[in-house]
Coordinates of N, CA and C in Angstrom, one line a residue:
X71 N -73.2 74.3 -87.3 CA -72.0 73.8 -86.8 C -71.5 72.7 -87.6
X72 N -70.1 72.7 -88.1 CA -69.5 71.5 -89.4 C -68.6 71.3 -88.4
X73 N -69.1 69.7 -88.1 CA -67.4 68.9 -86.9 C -66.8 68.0 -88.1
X74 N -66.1 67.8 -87.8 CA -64.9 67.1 -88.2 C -64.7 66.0 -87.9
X75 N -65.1 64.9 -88.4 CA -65.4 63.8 -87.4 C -63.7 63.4 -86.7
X76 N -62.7 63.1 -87.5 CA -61.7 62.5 -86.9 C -61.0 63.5 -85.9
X77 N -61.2 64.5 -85.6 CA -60.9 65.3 -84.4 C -61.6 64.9 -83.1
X78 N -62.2 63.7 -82.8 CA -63.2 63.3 -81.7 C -63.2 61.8 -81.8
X79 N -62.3 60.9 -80.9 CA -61.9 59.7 -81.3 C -63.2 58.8 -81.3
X80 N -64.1 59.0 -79.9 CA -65.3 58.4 -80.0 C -66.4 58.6 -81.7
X81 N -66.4 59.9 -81.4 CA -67.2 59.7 -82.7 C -66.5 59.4 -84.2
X82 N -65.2 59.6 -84.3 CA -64.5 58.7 -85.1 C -65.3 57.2 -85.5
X83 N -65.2 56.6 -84.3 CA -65.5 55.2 -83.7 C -67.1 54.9 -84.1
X84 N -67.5 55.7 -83.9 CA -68.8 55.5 -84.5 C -69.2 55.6 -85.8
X85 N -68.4 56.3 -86.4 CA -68.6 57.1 -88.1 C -67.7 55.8 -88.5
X86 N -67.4 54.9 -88.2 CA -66.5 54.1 -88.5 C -67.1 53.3 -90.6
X87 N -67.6 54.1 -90.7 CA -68.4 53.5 -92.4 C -68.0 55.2 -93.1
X88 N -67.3 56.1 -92.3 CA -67.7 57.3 -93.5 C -66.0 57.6 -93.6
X89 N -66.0 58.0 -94.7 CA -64.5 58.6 -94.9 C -63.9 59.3 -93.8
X90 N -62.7 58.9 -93.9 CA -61.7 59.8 -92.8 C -61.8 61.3 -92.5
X91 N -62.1 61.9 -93.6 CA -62.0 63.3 -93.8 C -63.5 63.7 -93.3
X92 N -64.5 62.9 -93.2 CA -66.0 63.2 -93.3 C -66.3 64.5 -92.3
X93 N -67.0 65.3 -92.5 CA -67.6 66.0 -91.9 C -69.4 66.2 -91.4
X94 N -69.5 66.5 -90.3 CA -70.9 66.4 -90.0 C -71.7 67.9 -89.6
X95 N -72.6 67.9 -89.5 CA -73.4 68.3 -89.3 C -73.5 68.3 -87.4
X96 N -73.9 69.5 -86.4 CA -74.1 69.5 -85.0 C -75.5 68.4 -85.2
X97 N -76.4 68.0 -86.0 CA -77.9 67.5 -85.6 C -77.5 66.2 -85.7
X98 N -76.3 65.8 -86.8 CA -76.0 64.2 -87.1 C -75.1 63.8 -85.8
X99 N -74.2 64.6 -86.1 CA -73.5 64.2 -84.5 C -74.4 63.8 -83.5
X100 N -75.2 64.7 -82.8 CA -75.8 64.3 -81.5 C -76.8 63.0 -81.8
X101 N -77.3 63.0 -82.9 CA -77.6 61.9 -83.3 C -77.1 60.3 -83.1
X102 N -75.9 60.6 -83.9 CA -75.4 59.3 -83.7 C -74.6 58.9 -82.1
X103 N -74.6 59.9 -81.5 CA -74.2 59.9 -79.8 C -75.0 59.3 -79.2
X104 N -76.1 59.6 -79.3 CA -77.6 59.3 -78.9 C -77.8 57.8 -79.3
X105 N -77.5 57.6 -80.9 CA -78.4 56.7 -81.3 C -77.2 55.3 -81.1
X106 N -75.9 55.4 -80.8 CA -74.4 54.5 -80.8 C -74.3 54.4 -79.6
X107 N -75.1 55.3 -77.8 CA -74.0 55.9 -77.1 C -74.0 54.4 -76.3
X108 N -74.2 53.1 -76.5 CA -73.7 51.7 -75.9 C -72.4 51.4 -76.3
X109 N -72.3 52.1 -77.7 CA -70.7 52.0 -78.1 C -69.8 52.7 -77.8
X110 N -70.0 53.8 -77.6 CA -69.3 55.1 -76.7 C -67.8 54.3 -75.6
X111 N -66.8 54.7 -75.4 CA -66.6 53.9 -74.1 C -66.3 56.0 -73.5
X112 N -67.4 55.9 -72.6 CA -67.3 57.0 -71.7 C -65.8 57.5 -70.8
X113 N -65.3 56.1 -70.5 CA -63.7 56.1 -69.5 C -62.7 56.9 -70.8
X114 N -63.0 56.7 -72.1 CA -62.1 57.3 -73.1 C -62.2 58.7 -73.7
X115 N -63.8 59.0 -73.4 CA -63.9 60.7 -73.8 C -62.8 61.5 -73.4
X116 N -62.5 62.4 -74.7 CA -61.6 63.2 -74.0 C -62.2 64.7 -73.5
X117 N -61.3 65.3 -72.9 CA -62.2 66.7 -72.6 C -62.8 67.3 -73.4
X118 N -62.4 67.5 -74.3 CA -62.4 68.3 -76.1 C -63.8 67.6 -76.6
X119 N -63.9 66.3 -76.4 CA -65.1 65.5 -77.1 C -66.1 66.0 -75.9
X120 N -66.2 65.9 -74.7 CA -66.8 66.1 -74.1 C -67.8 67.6 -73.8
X121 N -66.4 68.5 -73.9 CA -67.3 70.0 -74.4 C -67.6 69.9 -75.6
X122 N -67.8 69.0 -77.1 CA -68.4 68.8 -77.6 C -69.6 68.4 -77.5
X123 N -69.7 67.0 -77.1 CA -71.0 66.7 -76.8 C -72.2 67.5 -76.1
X124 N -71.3 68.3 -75.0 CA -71.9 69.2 -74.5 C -72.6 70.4 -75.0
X125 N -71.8 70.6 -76.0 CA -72.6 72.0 -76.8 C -73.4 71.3 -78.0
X126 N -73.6 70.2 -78.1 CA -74.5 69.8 -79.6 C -75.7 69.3 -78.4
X127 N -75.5 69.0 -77.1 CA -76.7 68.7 -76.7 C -77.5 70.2 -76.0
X128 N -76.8 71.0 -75.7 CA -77.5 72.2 -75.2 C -78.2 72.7 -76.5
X129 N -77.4 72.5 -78.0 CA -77.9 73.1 -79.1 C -78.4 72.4 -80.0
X130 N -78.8 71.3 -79.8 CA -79.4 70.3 -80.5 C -80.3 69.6 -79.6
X131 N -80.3 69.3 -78.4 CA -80.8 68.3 -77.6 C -81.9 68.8 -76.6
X132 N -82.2 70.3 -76.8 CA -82.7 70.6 -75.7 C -82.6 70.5 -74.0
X133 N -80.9 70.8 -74.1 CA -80.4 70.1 -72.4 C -80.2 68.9 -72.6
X134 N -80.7 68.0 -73.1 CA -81.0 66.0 -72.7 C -80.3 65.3 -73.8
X135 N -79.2 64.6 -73.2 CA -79.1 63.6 -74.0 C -80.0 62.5 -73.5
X136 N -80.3 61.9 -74.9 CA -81.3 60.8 -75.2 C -80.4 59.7 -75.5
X137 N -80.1 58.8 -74.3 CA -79.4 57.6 -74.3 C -80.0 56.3 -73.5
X138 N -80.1 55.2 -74.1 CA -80.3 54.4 -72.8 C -79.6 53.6 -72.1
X139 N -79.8 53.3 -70.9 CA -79.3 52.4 -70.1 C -78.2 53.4 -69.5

């Protein structure tokens, strides 16, 4: 799976060091969700990011995101 980072404003927000155009990877994504998600603001996900998230953690995550707090 190749996401697009700036089509997903949160993870935009987090790629905030890679080019505009950048593209990722479904394992980098859930990664950096995982490894930012204090930075996340959850109230701002949109649906679209959210059935994202959702499908890189069922297909990446084994069910679980790995976040804390």
């Amino acid at each position: 799976m190749k996401i697009m980072v700036s089509e997903y404003p949160q993870l935009r927000q987090l790629c905030w060091n890679r080019p505009d155009d950048a593209v990722i990877d479904g394992e980098t994504a859930l990664a950096l969700y995982e490894r930012n998600w204090r930075f996340v603001d959850r109230d701002a996900i949109t649906p679209r990011e959210r059935r994202l998230i959702d499908r890189l953690v069922a297909e990446h995550g084994q069910g679980h995101l790995l976040v804390a707090g």
